[in-house]
Coordinates of C-alpha atoms in Angstrom, one line a residue:
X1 CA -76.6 31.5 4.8
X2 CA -74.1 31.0 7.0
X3 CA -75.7 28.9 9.3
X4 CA -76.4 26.5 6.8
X5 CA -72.8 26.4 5.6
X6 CA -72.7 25.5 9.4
X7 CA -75.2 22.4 9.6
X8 CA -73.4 21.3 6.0
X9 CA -69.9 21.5 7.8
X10 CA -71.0 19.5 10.5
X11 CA -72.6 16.5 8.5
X12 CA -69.8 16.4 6.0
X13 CA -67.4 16.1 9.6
X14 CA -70.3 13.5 10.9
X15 CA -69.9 11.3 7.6
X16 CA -66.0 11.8 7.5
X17 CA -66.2 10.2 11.2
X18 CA -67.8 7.5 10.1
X19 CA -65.8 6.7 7.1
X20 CA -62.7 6.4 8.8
X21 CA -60.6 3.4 8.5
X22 CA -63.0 2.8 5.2
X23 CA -63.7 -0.8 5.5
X24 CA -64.0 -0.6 9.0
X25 CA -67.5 1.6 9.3
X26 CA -69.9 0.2 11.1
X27 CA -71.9 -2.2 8.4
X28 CA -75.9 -2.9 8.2
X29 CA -76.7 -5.9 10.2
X30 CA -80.4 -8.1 11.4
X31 CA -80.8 -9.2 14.4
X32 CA -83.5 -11.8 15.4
X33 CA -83.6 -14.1 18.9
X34 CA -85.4 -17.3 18.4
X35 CA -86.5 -19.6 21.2
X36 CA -84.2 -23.1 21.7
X37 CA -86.6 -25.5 22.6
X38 CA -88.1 -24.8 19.0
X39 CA -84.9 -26.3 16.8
X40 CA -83.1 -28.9 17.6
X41 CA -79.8 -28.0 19.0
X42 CA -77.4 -27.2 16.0
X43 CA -75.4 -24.1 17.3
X44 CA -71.6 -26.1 18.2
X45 CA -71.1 -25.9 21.9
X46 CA -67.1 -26.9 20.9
X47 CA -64.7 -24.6 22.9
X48 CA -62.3 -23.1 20.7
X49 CA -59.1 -21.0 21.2
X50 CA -58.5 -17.7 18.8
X51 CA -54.7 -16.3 19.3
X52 CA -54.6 -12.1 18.3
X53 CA -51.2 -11.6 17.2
X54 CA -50.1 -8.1 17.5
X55 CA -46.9 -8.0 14.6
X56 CA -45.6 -6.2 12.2
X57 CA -43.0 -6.4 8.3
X58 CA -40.1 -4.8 9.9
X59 CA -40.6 -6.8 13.4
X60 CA -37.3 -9.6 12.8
X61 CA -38.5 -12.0 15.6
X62 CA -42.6 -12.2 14.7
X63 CA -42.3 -15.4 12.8
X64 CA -41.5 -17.5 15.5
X65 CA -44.9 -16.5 16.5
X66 CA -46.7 -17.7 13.0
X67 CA -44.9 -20.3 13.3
X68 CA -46.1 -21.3 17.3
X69 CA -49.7 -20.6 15.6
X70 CA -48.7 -23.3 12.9
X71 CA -47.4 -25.7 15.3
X72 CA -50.7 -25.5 17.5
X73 CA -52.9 -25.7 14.7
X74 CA -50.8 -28.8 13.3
X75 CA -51.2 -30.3 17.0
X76 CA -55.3 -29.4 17.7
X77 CA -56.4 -28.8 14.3
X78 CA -57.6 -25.6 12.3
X79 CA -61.1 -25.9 13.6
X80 CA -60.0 -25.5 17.3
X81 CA -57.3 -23.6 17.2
X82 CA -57.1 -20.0 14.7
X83 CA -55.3 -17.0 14.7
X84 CA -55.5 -13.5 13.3
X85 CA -52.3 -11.3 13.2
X86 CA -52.7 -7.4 13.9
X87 CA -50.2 -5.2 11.7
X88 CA -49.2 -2.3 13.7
X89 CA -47.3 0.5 12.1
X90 CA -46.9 -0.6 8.3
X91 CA -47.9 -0.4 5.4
X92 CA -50.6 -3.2 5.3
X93 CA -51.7 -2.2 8.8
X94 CA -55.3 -1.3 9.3
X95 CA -56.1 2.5 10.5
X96 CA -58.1 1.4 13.7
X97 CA -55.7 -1.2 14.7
X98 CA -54.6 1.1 17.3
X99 CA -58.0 0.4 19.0
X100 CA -56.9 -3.2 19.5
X101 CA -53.7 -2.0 20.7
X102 CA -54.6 0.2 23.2
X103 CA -57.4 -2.1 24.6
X104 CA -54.6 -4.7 25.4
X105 CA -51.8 -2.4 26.3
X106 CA -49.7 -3.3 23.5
X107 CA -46.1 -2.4 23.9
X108 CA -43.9 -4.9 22.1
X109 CA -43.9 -7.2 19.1
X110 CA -44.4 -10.0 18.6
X111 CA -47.0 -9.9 21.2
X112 CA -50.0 -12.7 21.4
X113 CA -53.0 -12.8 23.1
X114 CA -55.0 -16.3 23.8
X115 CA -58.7 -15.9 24.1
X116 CA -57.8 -12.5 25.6
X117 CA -56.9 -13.0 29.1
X118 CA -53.7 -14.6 28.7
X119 CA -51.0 -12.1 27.4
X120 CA -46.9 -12.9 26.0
X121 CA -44.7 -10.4 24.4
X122 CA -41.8 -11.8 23.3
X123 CA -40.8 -15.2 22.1
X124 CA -38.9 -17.8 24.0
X125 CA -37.8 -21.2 24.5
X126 CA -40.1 -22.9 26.6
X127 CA -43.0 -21.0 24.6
X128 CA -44.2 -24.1 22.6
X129 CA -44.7 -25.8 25.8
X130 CA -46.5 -23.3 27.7
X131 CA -49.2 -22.9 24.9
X132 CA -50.2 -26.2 24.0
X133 CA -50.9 -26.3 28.1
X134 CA -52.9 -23.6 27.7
X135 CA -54.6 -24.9 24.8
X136 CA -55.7 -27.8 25.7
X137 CA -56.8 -26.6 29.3
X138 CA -58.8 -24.2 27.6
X139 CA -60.4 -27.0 25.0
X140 CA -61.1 -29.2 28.2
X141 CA -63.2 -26.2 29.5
X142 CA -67.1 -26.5 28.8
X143 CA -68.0 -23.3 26.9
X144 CA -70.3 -21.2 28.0
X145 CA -71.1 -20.0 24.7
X146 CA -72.7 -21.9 22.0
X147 CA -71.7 -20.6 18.2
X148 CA -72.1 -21.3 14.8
X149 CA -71.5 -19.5 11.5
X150 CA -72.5 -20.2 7.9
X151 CA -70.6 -18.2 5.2
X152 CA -71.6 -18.0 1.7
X153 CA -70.4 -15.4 -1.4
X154 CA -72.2 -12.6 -3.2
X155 CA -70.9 -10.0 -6.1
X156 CA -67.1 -9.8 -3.8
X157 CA -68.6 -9.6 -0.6
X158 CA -68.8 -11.8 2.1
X159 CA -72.1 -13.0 3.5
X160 CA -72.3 -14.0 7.5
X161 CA -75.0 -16.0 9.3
X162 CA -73.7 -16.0 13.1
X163 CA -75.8 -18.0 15.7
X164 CA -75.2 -17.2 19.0
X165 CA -76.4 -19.3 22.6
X166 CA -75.6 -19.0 25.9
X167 CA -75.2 -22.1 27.6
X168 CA -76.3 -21.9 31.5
X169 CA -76.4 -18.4 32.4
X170 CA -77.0 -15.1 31.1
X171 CA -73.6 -13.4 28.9
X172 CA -73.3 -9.9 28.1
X173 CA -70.5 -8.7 26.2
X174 CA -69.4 -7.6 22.5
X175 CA -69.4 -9.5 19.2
X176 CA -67.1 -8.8 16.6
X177 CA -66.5 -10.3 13.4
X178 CA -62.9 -9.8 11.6
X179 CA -61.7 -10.7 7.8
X180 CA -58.3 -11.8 7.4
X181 CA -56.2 -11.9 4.0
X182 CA -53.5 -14.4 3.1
X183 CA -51.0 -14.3 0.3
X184 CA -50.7 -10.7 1.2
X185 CA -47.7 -8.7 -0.7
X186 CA -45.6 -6.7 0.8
X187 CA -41.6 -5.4 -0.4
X188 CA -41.4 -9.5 -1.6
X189 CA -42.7 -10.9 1.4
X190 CA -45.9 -12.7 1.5
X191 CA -47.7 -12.2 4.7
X192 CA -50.8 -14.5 6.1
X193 CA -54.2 -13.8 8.2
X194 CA -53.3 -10.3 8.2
X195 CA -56.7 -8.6 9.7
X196 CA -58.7 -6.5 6.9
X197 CA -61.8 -5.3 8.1
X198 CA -63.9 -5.5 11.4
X199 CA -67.7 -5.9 12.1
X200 CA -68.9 -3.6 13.4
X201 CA -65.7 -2.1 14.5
X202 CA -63.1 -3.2 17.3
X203 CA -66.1 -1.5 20.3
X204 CA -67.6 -4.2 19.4
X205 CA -71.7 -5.0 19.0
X206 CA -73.0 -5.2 22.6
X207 CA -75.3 -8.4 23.0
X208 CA -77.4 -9.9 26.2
X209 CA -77.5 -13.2 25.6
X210 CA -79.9 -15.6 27.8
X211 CA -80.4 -19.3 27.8
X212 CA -83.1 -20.9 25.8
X213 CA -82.7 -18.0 23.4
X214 CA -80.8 -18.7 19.5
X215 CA -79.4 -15.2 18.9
X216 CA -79.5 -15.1 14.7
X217 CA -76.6 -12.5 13.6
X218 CA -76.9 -11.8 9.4
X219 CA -74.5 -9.3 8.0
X220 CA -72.0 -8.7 5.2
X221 CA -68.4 -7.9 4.7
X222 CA -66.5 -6.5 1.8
X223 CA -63.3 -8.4 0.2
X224 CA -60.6 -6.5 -2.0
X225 CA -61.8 -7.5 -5.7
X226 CA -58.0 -7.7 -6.5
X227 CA -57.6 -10.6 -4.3
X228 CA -59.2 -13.7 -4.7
X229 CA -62.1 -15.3 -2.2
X230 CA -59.7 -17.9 -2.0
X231 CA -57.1 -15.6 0.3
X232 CA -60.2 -14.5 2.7
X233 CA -61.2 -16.3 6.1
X234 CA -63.2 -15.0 8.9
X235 CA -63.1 -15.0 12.6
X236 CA -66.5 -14.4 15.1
X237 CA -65.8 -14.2 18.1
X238 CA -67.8 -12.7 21.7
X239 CA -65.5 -10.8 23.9
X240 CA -66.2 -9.4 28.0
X241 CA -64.8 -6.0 27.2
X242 CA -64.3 -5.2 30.6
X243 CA -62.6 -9.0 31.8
X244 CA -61.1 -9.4 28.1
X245 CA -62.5 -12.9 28.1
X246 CA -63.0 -14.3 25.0
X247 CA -66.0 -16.9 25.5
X248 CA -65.9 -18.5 22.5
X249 CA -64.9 -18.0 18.6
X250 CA -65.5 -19.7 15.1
X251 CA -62.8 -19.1 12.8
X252 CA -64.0 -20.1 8.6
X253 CA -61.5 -20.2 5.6
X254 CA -62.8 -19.5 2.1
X255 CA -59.8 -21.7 0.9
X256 CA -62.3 -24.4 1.1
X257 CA -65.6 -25.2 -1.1
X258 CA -67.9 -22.0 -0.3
X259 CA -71.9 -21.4 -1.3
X260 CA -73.0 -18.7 -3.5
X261 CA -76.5 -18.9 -2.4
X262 CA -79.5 -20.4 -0.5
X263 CA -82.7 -20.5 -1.6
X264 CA -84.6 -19.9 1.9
X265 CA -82.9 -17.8 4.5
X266 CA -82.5 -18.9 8.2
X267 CA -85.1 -19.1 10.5
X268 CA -87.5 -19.3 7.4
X269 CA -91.0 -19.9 8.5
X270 CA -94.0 -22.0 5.8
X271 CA -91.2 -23.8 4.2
X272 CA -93.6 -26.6 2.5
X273 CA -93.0 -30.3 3.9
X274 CA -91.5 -31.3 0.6
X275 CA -89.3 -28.1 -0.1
X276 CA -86.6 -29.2 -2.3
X277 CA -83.7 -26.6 -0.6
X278 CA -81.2 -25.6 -3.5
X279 CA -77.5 -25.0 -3.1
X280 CA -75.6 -23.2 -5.4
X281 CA -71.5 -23.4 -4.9
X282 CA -68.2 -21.3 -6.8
X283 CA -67.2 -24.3 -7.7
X284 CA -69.1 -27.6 -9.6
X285 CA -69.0 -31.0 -7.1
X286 CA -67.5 -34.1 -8.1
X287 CA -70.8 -36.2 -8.4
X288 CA -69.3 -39.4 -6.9
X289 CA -68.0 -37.6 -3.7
X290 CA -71.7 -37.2 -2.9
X291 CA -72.7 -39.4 -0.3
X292 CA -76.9 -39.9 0.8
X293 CA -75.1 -39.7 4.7
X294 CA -73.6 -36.1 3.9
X295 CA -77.6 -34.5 4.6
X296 CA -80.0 -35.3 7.3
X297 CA -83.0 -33.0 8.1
X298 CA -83.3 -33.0 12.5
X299 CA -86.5 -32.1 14.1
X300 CA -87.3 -30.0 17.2
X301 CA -88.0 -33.4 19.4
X302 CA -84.7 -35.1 17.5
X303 CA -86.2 -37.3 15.3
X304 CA -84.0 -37.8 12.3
X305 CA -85.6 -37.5 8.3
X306 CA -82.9 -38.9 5.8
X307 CA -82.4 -37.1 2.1
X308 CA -82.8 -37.2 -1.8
X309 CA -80.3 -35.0 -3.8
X310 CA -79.8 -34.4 -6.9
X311 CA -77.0 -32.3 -8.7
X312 CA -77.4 -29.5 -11.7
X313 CA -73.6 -29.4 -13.2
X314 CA -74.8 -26.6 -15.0
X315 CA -75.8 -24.0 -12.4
X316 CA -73.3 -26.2 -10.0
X317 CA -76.7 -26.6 -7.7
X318 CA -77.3 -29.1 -5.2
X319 CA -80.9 -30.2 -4.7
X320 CA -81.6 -31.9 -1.2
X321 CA -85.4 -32.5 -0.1
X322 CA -86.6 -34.9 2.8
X323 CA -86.9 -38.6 2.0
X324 CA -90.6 -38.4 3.0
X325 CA -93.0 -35.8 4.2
X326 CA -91.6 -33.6 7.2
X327 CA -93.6 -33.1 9.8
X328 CA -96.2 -29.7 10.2
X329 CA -95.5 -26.6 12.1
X330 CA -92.1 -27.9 13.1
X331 CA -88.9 -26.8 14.0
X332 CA -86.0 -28.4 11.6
X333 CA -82.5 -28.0 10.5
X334 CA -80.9 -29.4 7.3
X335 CA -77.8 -30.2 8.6
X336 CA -74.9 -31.1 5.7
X337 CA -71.4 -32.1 6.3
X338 CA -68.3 -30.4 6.2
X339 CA -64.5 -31.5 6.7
X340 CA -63.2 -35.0 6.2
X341 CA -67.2 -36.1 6.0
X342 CA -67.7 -33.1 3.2
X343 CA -68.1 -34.1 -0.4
X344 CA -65.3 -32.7 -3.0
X345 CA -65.1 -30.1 -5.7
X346 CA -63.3 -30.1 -9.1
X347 CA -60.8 -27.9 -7.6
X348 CA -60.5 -30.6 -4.5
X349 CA -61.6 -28.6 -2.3
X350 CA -64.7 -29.6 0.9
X351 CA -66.9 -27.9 2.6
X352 CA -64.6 -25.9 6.0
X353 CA -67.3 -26.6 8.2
X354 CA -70.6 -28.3 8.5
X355 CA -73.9 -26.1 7.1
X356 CA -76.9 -25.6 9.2
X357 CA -80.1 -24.1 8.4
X358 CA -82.5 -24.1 10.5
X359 CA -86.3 -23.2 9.3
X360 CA -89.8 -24.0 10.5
X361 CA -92.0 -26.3 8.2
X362 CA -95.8 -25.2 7.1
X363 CA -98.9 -27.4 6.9
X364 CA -98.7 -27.7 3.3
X365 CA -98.9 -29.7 1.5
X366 CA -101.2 -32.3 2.6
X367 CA -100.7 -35.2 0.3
X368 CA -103.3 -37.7 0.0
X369 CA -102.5 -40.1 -2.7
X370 CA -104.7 -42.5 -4.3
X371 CA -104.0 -45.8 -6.5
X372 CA -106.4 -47.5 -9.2
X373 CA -104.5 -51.1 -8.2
X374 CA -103.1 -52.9 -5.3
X375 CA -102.7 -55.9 -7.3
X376 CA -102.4 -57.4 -10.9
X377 CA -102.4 -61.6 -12.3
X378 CA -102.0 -61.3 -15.7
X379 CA -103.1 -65.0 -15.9
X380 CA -101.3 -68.0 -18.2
X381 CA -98.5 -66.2 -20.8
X382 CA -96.8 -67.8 -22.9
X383 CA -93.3 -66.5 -24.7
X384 CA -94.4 -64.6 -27.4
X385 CA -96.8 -62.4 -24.5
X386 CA -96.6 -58.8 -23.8
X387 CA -99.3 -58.0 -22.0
X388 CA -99.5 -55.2 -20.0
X389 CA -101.6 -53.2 -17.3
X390 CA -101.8 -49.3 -16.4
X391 CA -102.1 -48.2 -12.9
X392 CA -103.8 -44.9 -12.4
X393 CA -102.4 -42.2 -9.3
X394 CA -103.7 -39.3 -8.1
X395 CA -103.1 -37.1 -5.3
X396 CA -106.8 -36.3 -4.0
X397 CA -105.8 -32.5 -3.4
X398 CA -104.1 -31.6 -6.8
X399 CA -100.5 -31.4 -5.2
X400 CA -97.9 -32.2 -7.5
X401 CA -95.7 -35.0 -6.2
X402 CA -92.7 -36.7 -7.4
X403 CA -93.1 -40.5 -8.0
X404 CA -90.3 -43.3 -8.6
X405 CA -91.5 -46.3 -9.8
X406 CA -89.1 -49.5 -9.4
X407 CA -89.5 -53.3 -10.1
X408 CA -89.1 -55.3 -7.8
X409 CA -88.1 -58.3 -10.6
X410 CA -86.3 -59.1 -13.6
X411 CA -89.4 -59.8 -16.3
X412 CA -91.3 -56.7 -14.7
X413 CA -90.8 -53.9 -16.6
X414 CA -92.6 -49.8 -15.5
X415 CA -93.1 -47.2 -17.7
X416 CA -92.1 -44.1 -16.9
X417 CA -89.5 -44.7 -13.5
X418 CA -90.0 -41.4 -12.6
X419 CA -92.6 -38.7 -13.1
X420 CA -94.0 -35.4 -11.1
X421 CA -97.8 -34.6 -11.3
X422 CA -100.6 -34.6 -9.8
X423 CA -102.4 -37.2 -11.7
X424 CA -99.8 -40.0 -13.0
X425 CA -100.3 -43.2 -15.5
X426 CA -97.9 -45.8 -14.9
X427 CA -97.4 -48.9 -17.3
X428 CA -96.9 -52.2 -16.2
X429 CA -95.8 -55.0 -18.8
X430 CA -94.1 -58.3 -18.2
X431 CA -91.7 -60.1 -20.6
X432 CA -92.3 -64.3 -20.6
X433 CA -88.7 -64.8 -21.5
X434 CA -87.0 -63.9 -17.9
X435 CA -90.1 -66.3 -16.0
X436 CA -89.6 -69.3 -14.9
X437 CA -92.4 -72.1 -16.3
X438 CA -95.3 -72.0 -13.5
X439 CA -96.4 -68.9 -11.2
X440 CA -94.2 -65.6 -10.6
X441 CA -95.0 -63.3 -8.2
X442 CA -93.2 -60.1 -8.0
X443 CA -93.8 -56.8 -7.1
X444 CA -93.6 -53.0 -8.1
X445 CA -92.5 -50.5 -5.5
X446 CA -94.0 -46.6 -5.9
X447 CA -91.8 -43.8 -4.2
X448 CA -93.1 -40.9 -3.3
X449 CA -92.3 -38.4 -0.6
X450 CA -95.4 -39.7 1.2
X451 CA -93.9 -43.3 1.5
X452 CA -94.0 -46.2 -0.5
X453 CA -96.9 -48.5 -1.9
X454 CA -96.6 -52.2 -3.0
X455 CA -98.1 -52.9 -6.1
X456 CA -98.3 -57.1 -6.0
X457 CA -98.1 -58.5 -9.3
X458 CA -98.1 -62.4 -10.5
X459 CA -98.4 -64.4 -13.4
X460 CA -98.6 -68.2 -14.8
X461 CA -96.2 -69.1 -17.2
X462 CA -97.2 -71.5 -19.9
X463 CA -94.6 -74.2 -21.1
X464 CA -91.3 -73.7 -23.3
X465 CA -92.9 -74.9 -26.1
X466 CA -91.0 -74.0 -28.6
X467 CA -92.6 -72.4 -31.4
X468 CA -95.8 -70.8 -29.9
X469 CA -98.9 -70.0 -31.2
X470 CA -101.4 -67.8 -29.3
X471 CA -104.7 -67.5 -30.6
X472 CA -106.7 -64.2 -29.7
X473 CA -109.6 -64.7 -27.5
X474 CA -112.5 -65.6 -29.8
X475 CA -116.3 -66.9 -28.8
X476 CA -116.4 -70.6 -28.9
X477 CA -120.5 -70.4 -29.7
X478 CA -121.4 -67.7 -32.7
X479 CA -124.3 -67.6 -35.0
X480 CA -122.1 -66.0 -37.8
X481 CA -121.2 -68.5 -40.6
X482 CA -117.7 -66.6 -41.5
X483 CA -115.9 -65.9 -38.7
X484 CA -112.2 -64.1 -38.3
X485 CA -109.3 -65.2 -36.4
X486 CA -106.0 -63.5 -35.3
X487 CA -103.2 -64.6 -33.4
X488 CA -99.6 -64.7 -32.6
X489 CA -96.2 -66.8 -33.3
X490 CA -92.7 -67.0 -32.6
X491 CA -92.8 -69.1 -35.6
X492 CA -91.6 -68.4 -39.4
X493 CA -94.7 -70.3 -41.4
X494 CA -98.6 -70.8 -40.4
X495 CA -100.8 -73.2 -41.8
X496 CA -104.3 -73.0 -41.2
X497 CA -105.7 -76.6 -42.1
X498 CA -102.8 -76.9 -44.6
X499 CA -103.2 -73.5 -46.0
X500 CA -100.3 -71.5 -45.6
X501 CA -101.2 -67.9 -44.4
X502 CA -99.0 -64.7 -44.4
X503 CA -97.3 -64.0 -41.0
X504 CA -95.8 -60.3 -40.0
X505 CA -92.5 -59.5 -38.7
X506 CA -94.0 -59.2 -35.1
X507 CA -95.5 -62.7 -35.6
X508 CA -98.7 -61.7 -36.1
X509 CA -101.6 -63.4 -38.3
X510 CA -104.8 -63.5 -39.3
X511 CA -107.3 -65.4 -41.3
X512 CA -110.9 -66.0 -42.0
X513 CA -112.8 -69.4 -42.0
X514 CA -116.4 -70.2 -43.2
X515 CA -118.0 -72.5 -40.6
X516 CA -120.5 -75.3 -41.3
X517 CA -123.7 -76.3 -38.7
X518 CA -122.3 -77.9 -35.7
X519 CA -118.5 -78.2 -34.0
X520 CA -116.2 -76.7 -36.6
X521 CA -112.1 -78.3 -36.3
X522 CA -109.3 -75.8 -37.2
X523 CA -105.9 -77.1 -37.2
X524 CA -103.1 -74.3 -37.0
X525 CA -99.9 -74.6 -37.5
X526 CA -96.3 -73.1 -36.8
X527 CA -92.9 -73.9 -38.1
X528 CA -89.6 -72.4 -36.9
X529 CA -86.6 -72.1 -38.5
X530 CA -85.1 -75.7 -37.6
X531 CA -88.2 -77.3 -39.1
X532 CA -90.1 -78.1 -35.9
X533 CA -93.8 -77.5 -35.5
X534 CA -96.6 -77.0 -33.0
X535 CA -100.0 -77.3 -33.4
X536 CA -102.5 -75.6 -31.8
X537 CA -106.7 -76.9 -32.5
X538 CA -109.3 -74.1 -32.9
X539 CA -112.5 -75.5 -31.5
X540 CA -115.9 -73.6 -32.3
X541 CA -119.5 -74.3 -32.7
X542 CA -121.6 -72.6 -35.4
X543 CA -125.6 -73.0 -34.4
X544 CA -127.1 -71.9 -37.9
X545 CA -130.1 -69.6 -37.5
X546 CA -133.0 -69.9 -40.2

């Protein structure tokens, strides 16, 4: 009994260990290493500068360092230059922050730390100088590590994919990943970037990394439900524990337009050639913000594939698929732009940084489609025309596919513009009143992920005689003594050898005539509303048949 009272002790001192600090405790985490010359290059090879500020509330001189940090981020911009500021013995202090401390020999405040080599306690007058010299010697200097990190939100956590490269040689060191808080409250002050929580924890997550080799980081961070996602930003960097070094870092504020949600992960392998990737975001998009240059899809070899989208207001979901058919078993990465190039939400907020997501494309689906018509001539028309032709698609494998159907001229007219299926029927009428007298050629263009086909069309326009009749085709030889007649008019009245006969509101008419032996004359009239007529001679033969 007792020594199970033992082992119990123990686990409950094992868990306790492990719960210290609280959101500090080493998180869940996947870890996948892909091979470059697969992808395109995506991961940002930018070298960026991240300043630890070791501070405190009751520290009277530590603004002047918020405000250097302001000063250099004014100067070189927020996505080079970020900042995360250690509280050390206060009340909005972290419980391991004495781990960051001790690892840089901490014994004054303010005290800042550039990309962890270069070390100033104190603030003075020739500081402003002295750091935008180191800054921009350190921007100048080619990094050896390539990073880049999408962020998205889920249920008041914070979701992290970190890709990691190593440029020309082999890096070994330790990745950490802190969350920072603005807007923070404290005996009415408001404090900024004050650090939160740490991934994994301030040891660090020991990584080789080699060249040719994307190392593919996914893990999650918690926020404080009584502050806003709006107050959160992040900061990834990978840190020689033993030189300090700081190789590179990506810093990412949620004060910006964030995603809620992807619909494949990264890396994702059999993602069809036509996938449709949806986007969900906190906030709905200003539709007219959204630009066809914002999205490009990049392939292993470079080759650029240009984008649809479409926007759902009511989920706030952004569709973007490939403007045709991407190619099989291939490295891509859907590449959409953030910053001044991002589009806008209706809280006027963009996209921090651009979002990559790399994937690998399947075979499917192989789209063969077939048309019942290259061409159409509807022959003469006159006004009062509306003829019309149906062309039949069909993709030869059953795939659904996505068709838009434009004309390519004013008196061209399609039936439906757009339509998804696997077998389609598309209606193609013309209207005589936008042709000119003589022939018209035009055309109708089909879109489809698989390219686009040229339907030709053409017609002869008949004269602007003005009103029309139009007879229906009828045999000019019968053996029937009564025969029946139909036609059209853009006339009011029709006579029929004198006879007035009834006319619809479309114009339309019809009427029967008993024929005698031999070549049988019909004279048929139309009058319009100014009193002018046209005639129009029905000429048939009756052979009478004993």
């Amino acid at each position: 009994m007792k020594h199970n009272i033992l082992i119990w002790f123990l686990v409950l001192i094992f868990v306790a260990s492990i719960s210290v600090g609280g959101l500090s405790a080493h998180p869940e985490f996947e870890s996948n290493t892909y091979q470059e010359a697969n992808y395109p290059e995506f991961v940002e090879k930018d070298k960026t500068v991240a300043l630890e500020i070791f501070t405190a509330t009751w520290c009277g001189w530590c603004h002047k360092a918020y405000e250097l940090y302001d000063h250099l981020e004014s100067k070189f911009g927020k996505l080079s230059v970020s900042n995360i500021r250690y509280h050390c013995q206060d009340k909005i202090s972290i419980e391991t922050i004495k781990d960051r401390t001790n690892f840089y020999g901490i014994s004054g405040f303010p005290t800042i730390i550039s990309n962890g080599t270069y070390k100033q306690t104190g603030v003075n007058d020739d500081i402003y100088d002295k750091f935008e010299k180191l800054v921009k010697d350190e921007l100048n200097t080619p990094s050896e590590l390539a990073i880049h990190t999408n962020v998205y939100l889920d249920n008041n956590k914070i979701n992290l994919d970190v890709f990691l490269q190593a440029q020309k040689k082999q890096l070994e060191g330790e990745f950490l990943t802190l969350t920072m808080v603005s807007g923070l409250q404290e005996q009415n002050s408001s404090y900024d970037y004050v650090a939160e929580t740490v991934f994994p924890s301030f040891d660090g997550l020991h990584l080789v990394l080699n060249p040719g080799e994307i190392l593919h980081l996914a893990f999650t961070m918690p926020m404080d439900q009584s502050m806003g996602a709006e107050h959160y930003s992040t900061l990834c960097m990978f840190q020689n524990m033993k030189t300090k070094e700081v190789y590179n870092s990506q810093y990412t504020s949620l004060y910006s337009l964030v995603p809620i949600s992807f619909d494949i992960e990264s890396f994702q392998n059999e993602v069809s050639r036509d996938h449709a990737f949806k986007i969900q975001f906190t906030d709905g998009l200003i539709v007219n913000t959204i630009k066809t240059n914002q999205f490009y899809f990049q392939d292993s070899v470079g080759k650029i594939t240009n984008c649809r989208w479409e926007y759902n207001s009511s989920y706030k979901e952004l569709v973007i698929s490939p403007e045709s058919l991407l190619e099989p078993n291939m490295g891509y990465v859907l590449c959409i732009s953030g910053g001044d190039s991002s589009f806008v939400s209706t809280k006027r907020q963009t996209l921090f940084r651009d979002i990559k997501i790399p994937f690998v494309t399947s075979e499917k689906p192989d789209l063969n489609l077939q048309y019942s018509e290259s061409r159409i001539n509807f022959g003469d028309v006159m006004i009062i025309d509306s003829p019309f032709s149906v062309i039949n698609i069909k993709e030869a494998n059953g795939n659904n596919v996505k068709l838009e159907i434009e004309s390519g001229a004013r008196w061209i007219e399609c039936s439906p513009e757009k339509v998804t299926a696997s077998e389609s029927e598309i209606s193609i009428s013309i209207n005589p009143l936008f042709m000119v007298v003589g022939k018209n050629t035009g055309f109708v263009k089909i879109s489809s992920i698989a390219g686009e086909y040229i339907i030709h069309v053409e017609a002869n326009r008949l004269s602007n005689k003005y009103p029309s009749i139009r007879i229906d085709p009828y045999s000019l030889i019968t053996f029937e003594k009564n025969v029946s007649f139909s036609g059209r008019t853009d006339g009011y009245k029709v006579h029929v050898s004198g006879k007035e006969i009834e006319v619809d509101l479309d114009g339309k008419f019809s009427f029967d005539k008993e024929l005698h032996p031999g070549t049988n004359y019909v004279t048929v009239e139309s009058k319009n509303m100014r009193g002018k007529v046209s005639v129009y001679p029905v000429v048939i033969v009756y052979i009478e048949v004993n």
